[in-house]
Coordinates of C-alpha atoms in Angstrom, one line a residue:
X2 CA -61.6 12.6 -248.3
X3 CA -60.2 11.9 -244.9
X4 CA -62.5 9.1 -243.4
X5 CA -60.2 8.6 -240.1
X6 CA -62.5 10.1 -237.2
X7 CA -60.7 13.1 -235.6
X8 CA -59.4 13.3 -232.2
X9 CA -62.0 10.5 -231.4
X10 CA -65.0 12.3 -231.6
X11 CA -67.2 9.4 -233.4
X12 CA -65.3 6.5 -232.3
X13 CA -66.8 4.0 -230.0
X14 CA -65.0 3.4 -226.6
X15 CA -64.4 0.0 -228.1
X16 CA -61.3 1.6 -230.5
X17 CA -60.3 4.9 -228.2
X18 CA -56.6 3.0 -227.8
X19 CA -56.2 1.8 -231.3
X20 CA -54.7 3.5 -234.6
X21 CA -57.9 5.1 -235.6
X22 CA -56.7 5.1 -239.6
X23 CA -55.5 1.4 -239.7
X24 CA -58.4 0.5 -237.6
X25 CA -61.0 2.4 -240.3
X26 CA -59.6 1.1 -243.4
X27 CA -60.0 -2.5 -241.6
X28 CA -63.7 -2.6 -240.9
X29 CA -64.3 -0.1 -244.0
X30 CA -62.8 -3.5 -246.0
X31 CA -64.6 -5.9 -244.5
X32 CA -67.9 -4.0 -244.7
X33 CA -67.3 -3.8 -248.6
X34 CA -66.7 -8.0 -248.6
X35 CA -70.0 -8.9 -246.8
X36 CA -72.0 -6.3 -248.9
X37 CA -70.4 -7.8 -252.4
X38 CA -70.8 -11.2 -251.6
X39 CA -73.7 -12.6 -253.7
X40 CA -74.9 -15.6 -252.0
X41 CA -78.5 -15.9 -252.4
X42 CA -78.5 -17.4 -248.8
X43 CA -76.3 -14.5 -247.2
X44 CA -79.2 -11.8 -248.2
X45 CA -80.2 -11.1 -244.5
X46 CA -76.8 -10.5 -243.4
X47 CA -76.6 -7.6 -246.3
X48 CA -79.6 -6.4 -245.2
X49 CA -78.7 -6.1 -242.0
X50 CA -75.3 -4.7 -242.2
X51 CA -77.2 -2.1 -244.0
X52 CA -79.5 -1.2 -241.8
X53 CA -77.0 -1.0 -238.7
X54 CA -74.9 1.0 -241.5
X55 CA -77.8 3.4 -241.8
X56 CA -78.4 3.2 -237.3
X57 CA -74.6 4.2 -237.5
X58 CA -74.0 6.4 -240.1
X59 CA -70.1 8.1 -238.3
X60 CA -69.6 5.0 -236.6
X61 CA -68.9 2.3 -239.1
X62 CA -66.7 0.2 -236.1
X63 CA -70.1 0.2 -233.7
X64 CA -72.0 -1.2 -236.9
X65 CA -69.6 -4.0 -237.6
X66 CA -69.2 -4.9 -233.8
X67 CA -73.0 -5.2 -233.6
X68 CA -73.3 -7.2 -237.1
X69 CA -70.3 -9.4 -235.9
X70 CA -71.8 -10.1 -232.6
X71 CA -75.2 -11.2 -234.3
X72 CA -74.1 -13.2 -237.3
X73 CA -71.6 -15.7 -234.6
X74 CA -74.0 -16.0 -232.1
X75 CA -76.1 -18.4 -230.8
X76 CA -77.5 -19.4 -234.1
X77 CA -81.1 -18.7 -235.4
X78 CA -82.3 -21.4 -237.4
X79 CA -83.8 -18.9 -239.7
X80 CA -80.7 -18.3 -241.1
X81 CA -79.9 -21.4 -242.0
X82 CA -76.4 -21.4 -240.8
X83 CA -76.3 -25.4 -240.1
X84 CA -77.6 -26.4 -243.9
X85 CA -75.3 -28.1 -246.0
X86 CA -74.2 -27.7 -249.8
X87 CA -74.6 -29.8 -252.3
X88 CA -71.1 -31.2 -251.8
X89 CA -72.0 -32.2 -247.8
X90 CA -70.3 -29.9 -245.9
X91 CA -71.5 -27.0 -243.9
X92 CA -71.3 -23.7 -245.2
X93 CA -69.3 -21.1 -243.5
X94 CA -71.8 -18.4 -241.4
X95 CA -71.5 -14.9 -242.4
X96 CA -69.4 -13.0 -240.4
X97 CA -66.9 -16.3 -240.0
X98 CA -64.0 -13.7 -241.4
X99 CA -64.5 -11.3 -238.3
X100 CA -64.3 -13.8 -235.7
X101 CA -62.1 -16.7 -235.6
X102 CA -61.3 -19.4 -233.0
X103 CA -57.7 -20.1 -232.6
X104 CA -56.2 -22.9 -230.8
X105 CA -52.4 -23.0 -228.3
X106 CA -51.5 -26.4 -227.4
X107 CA -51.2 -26.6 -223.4
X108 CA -48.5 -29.4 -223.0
X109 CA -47.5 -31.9 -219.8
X110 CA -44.3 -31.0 -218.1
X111 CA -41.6 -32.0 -218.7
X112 CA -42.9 -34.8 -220.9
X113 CA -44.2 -31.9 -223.4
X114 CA -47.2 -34.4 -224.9
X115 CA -50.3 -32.1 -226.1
X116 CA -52.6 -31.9 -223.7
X117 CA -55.4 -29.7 -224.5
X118 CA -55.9 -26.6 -226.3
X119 CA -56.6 -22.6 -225.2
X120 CA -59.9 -21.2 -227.3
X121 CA -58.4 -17.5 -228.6
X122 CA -60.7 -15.0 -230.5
X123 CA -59.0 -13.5 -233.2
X124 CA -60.9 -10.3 -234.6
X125 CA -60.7 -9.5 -237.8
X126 CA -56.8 -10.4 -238.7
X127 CA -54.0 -11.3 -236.5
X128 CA -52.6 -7.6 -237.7
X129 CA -55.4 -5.6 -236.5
X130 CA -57.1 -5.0 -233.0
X131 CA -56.4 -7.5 -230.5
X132 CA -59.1 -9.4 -228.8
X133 CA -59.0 -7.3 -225.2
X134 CA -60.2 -4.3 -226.8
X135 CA -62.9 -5.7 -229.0
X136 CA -64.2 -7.6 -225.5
X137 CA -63.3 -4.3 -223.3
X138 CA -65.1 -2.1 -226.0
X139 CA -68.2 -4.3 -225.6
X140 CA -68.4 -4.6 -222.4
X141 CA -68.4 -1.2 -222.0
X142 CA -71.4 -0.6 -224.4
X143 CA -73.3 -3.1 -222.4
X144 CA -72.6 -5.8 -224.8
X145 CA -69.9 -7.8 -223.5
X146 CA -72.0 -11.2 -223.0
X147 CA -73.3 -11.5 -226.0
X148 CA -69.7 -11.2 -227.4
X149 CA -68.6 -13.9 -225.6
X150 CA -71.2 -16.0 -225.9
X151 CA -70.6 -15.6 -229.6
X152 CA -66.6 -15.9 -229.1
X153 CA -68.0 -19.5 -227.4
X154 CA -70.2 -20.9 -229.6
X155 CA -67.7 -19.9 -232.5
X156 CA -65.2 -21.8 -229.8
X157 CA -67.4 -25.2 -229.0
X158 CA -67.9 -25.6 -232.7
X159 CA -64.4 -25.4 -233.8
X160 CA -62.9 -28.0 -230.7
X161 CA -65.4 -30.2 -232.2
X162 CA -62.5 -30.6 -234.6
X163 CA -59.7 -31.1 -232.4
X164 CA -58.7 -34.6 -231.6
X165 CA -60.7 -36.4 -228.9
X166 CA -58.3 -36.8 -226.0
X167 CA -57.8 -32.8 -225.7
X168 CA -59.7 -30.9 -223.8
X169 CA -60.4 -27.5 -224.6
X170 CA -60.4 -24.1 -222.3
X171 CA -62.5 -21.4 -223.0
X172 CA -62.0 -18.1 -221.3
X173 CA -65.3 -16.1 -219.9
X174 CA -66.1 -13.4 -217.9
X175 CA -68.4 -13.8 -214.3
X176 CA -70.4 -11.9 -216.2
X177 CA -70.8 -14.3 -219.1
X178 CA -71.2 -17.1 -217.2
X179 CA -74.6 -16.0 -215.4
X180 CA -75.9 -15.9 -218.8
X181 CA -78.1 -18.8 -219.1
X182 CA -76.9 -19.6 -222.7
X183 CA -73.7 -20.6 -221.3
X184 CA -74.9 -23.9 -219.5
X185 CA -77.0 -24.5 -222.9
X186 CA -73.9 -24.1 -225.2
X187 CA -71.5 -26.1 -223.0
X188 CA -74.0 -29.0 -222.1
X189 CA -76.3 -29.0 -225.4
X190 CA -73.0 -29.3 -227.7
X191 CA -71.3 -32.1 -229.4
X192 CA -68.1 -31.7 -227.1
X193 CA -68.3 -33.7 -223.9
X194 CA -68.3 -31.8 -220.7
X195 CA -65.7 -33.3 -219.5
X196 CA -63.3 -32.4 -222.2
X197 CA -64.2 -28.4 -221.6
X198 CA -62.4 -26.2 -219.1
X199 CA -64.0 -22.5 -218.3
X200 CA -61.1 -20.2 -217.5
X201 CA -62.7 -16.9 -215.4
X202 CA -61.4 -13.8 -216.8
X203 CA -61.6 -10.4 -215.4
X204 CA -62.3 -9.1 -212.1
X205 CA -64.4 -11.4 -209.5
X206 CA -66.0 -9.1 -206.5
X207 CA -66.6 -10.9 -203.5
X208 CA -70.3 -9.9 -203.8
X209 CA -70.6 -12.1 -207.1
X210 CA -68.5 -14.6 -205.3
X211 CA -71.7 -16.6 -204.5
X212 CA -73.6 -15.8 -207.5
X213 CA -70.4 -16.9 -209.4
X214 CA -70.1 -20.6 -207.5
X215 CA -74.0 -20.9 -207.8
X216 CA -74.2 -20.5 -211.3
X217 CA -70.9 -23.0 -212.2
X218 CA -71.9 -25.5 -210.2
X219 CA -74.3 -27.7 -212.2
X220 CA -71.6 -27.5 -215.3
X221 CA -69.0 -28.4 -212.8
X222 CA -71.2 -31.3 -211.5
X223 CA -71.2 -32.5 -215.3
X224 CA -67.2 -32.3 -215.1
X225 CA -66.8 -28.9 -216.3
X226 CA -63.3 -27.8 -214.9
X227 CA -62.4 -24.5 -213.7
X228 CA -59.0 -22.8 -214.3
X229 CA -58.3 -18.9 -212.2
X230 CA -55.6 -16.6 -212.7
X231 CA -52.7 -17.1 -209.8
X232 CA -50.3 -14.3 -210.1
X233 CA -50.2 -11.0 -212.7
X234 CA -52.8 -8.3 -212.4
X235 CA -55.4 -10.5 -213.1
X236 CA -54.8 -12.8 -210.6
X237 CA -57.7 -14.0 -208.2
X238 CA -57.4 -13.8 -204.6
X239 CA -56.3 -16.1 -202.3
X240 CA -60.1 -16.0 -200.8
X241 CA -61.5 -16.3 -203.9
X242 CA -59.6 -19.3 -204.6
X243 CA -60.3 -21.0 -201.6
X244 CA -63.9 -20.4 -202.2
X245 CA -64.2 -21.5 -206.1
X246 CA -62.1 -24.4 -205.5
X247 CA -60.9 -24.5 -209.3
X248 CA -59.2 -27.5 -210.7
X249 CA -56.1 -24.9 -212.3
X250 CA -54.4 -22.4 -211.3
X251 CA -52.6 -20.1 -214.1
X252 CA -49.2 -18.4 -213.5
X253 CA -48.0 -15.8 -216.4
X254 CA -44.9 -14.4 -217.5
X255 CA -44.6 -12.0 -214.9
X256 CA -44.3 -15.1 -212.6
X257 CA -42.1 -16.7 -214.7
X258 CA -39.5 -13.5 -215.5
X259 CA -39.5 -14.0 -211.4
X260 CA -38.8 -17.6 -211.4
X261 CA -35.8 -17.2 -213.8
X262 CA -34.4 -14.0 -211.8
X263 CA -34.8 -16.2 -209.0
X264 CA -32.4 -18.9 -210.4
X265 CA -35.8 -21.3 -210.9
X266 CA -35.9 -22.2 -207.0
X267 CA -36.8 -19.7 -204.8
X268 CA -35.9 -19.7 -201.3
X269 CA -39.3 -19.5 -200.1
X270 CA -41.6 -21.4 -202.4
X271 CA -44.6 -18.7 -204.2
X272 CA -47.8 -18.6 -202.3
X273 CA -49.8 -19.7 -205.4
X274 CA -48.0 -23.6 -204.5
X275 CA -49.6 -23.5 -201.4
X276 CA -52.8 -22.8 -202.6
X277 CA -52.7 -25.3 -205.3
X278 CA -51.7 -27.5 -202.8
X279 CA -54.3 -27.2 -200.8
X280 CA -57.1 -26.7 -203.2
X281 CA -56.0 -29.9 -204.8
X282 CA -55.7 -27.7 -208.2
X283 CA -53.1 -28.2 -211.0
X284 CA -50.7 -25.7 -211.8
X285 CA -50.2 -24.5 -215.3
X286 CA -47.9 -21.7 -217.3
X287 CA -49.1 -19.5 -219.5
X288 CA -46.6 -17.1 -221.5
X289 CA -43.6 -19.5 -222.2
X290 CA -41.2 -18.1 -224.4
X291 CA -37.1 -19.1 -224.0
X292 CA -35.7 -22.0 -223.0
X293 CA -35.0 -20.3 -219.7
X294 CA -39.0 -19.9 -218.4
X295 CA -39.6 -23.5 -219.7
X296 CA -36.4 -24.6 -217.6
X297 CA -37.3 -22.2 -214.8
X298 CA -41.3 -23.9 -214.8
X299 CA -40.3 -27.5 -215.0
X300 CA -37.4 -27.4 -212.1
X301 CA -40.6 -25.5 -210.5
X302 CA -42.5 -28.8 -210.7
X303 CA -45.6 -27.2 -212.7
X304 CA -47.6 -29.4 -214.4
X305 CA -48.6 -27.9 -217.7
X306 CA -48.1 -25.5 -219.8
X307 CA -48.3 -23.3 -223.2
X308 CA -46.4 -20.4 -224.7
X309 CA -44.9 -19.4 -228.2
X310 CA -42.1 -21.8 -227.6
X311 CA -44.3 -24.6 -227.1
X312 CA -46.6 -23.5 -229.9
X313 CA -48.5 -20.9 -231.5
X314 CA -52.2 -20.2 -231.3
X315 CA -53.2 -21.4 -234.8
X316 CA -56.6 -20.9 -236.9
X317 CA -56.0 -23.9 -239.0
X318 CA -57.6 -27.2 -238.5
X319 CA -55.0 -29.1 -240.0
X320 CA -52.8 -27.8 -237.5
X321 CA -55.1 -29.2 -234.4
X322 CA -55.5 -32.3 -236.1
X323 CA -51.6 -32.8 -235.8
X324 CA -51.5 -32.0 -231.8
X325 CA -52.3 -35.7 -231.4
X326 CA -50.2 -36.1 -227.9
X327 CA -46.6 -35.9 -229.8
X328 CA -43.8 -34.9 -226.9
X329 CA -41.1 -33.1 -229.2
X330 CA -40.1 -30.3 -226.7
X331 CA -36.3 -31.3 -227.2
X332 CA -36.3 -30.3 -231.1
X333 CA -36.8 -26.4 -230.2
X334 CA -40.1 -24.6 -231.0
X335 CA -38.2 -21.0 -231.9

């Protein structure tokens, strides 16, 4: 029997760009791991992956995305995800497999020490649907907070495991971050504020402009930084920037492909200098790739930053652990 949903007509906004087959044999396999795992303590999460199963009966993606939303969020002591085995260590939350936390280095220029760390959601496998269309899809089924504020508790966690000198950026929405249980993850954690950067994602309208600075401003007073997009489609105004006053300012490949057509030095030097400069922010690439962008960034004079050449985003602790401040930029990272 076909399961694949035809032309769309069952399939949440969440998946409308995405392979609809690959995407249904995906969740259809993870929904058969959580119900034939026979932890005694995992019962609940059965049950209710069941019972959204049954809510959902054509839409086995909308079932998942609301189970995985509920088993990595802000945790309910009543499921006993913080209890310990008998061998001492913490047992893995249901759902864990759905949503992971990677980590990219973010490196000093030109030095190339580690730095800090990007937080990256990683859905289900790094083969199947990115992360902007699970956080796209939710949003538009009025559940986009709730998915990040899983995404960061998942996030705050797992930097609890990096080494102590990094900070660690996390990105959210201006939506997210009215949502009170942001201030209670970020200052009730084990990671010290002052390690954590909040990197605003999405559009900003000038009419949450306010609401926006009101509402970062006692994490910021407890040494919270703030990181906005400069250039790309993403980018935050100039306005915007002069009224946020972030500590970073991102540029992305697009701003780099110009900087190495450019021959590194422009003539006239970007805008998005000039607003560091006066904003006192810190400059930082996103996107590096060839030897060229890294050249073309660090003749630039920009601070930071983090790409596939100077390392991947990784899921594996032991790979954090080794991001211990090592400068190695001349060995090649293809």
């Amino acid at each position: 029997m076909d399961e694949s949903p035809q032309d769309g007509e069952h399939t949440p906004e969440l998946f409308r760009n995405v392979d609809g087959e690959t995407l249904r044999r995906q969740v259809l396999e993870i929904i058969s791991d959580v119900l034939a795992d026979s932890d005694p303590q995992k019962a609940w999460a059965r049950e209710q992956l069941l019972h959204l199963l049954a809510a959902h009966m054509d839409d086995p993606e909308q079932a998942l995305l609301h189970h995985l939303i509920s088993t990595r969020n802000v945790p309910d002591s009543s499921h006993e995800e913080s209890s310990e085995d008998s061998s001492g260590n913490t047992p893995a939350a249901p759902g864990k497999r759905m949503l992971l936390t990677a980590f990219q280095p973010i490196r000093q220029l030109p030095g190339g020490e580690v730095i800090g760390v990007e937080a990256l959601a990683r859905f289900v496998s790094h083969e199947g649907t990115s992360a902007d269309v699970w956080f796209r899809g939710a949003a538009a089924m009025g559940l986009g907070p709730d998915l990040e504020i899983a995404a960061l508790h998942l996030a705050l966690s797992a930097a609890g495991e990096i080494p102590p000198h990094l900070f660690a950026s996390v990105n959210l929405s201006p939506a997210a971050c009215a949502d009170p249980r942001v201030q209670a993850l970020m200052l009730g954690g084990t990671v010290d504020p002052e390690r954590m950067v909040i990197e605003i994602m999405g559009d900003i309208t000038d009419r949450d402009l306010t609401a926006l600075t009101a509402v970062l401003s006692p994490l910021r007073q407890h040494g919270v930084r703030l990181a906005v997009d400069g250039s790309g489609p993403a980018a935050t105004s100039a306005k915007q920037i002069l009224h946020l006053l972030p500590d970073i300012i991102k540029v992305d490949c697009d701003f780099l492909a110009g900087a190495v057509a450019s021959g590194h030095q422009p003539a006239t030097p970007p805008f998005v200098f000039a607003l560091a400069e006066q904003t006192g922010a810190t400059l930082s690439a996103e996107g590096i790739e060839s030897r060229e962008e890294l050249a073309a960034v660090v003749e630039l004079g920009i601070a930071r930053g983090q790409g596939y050449l100077l390392g991947r985003p990784s899921v594996d602790p032991r790979d954090w652990a080794a991001w211990t401040g090592e400068a190695d930029l001349a060995e090649g990272r293809e």
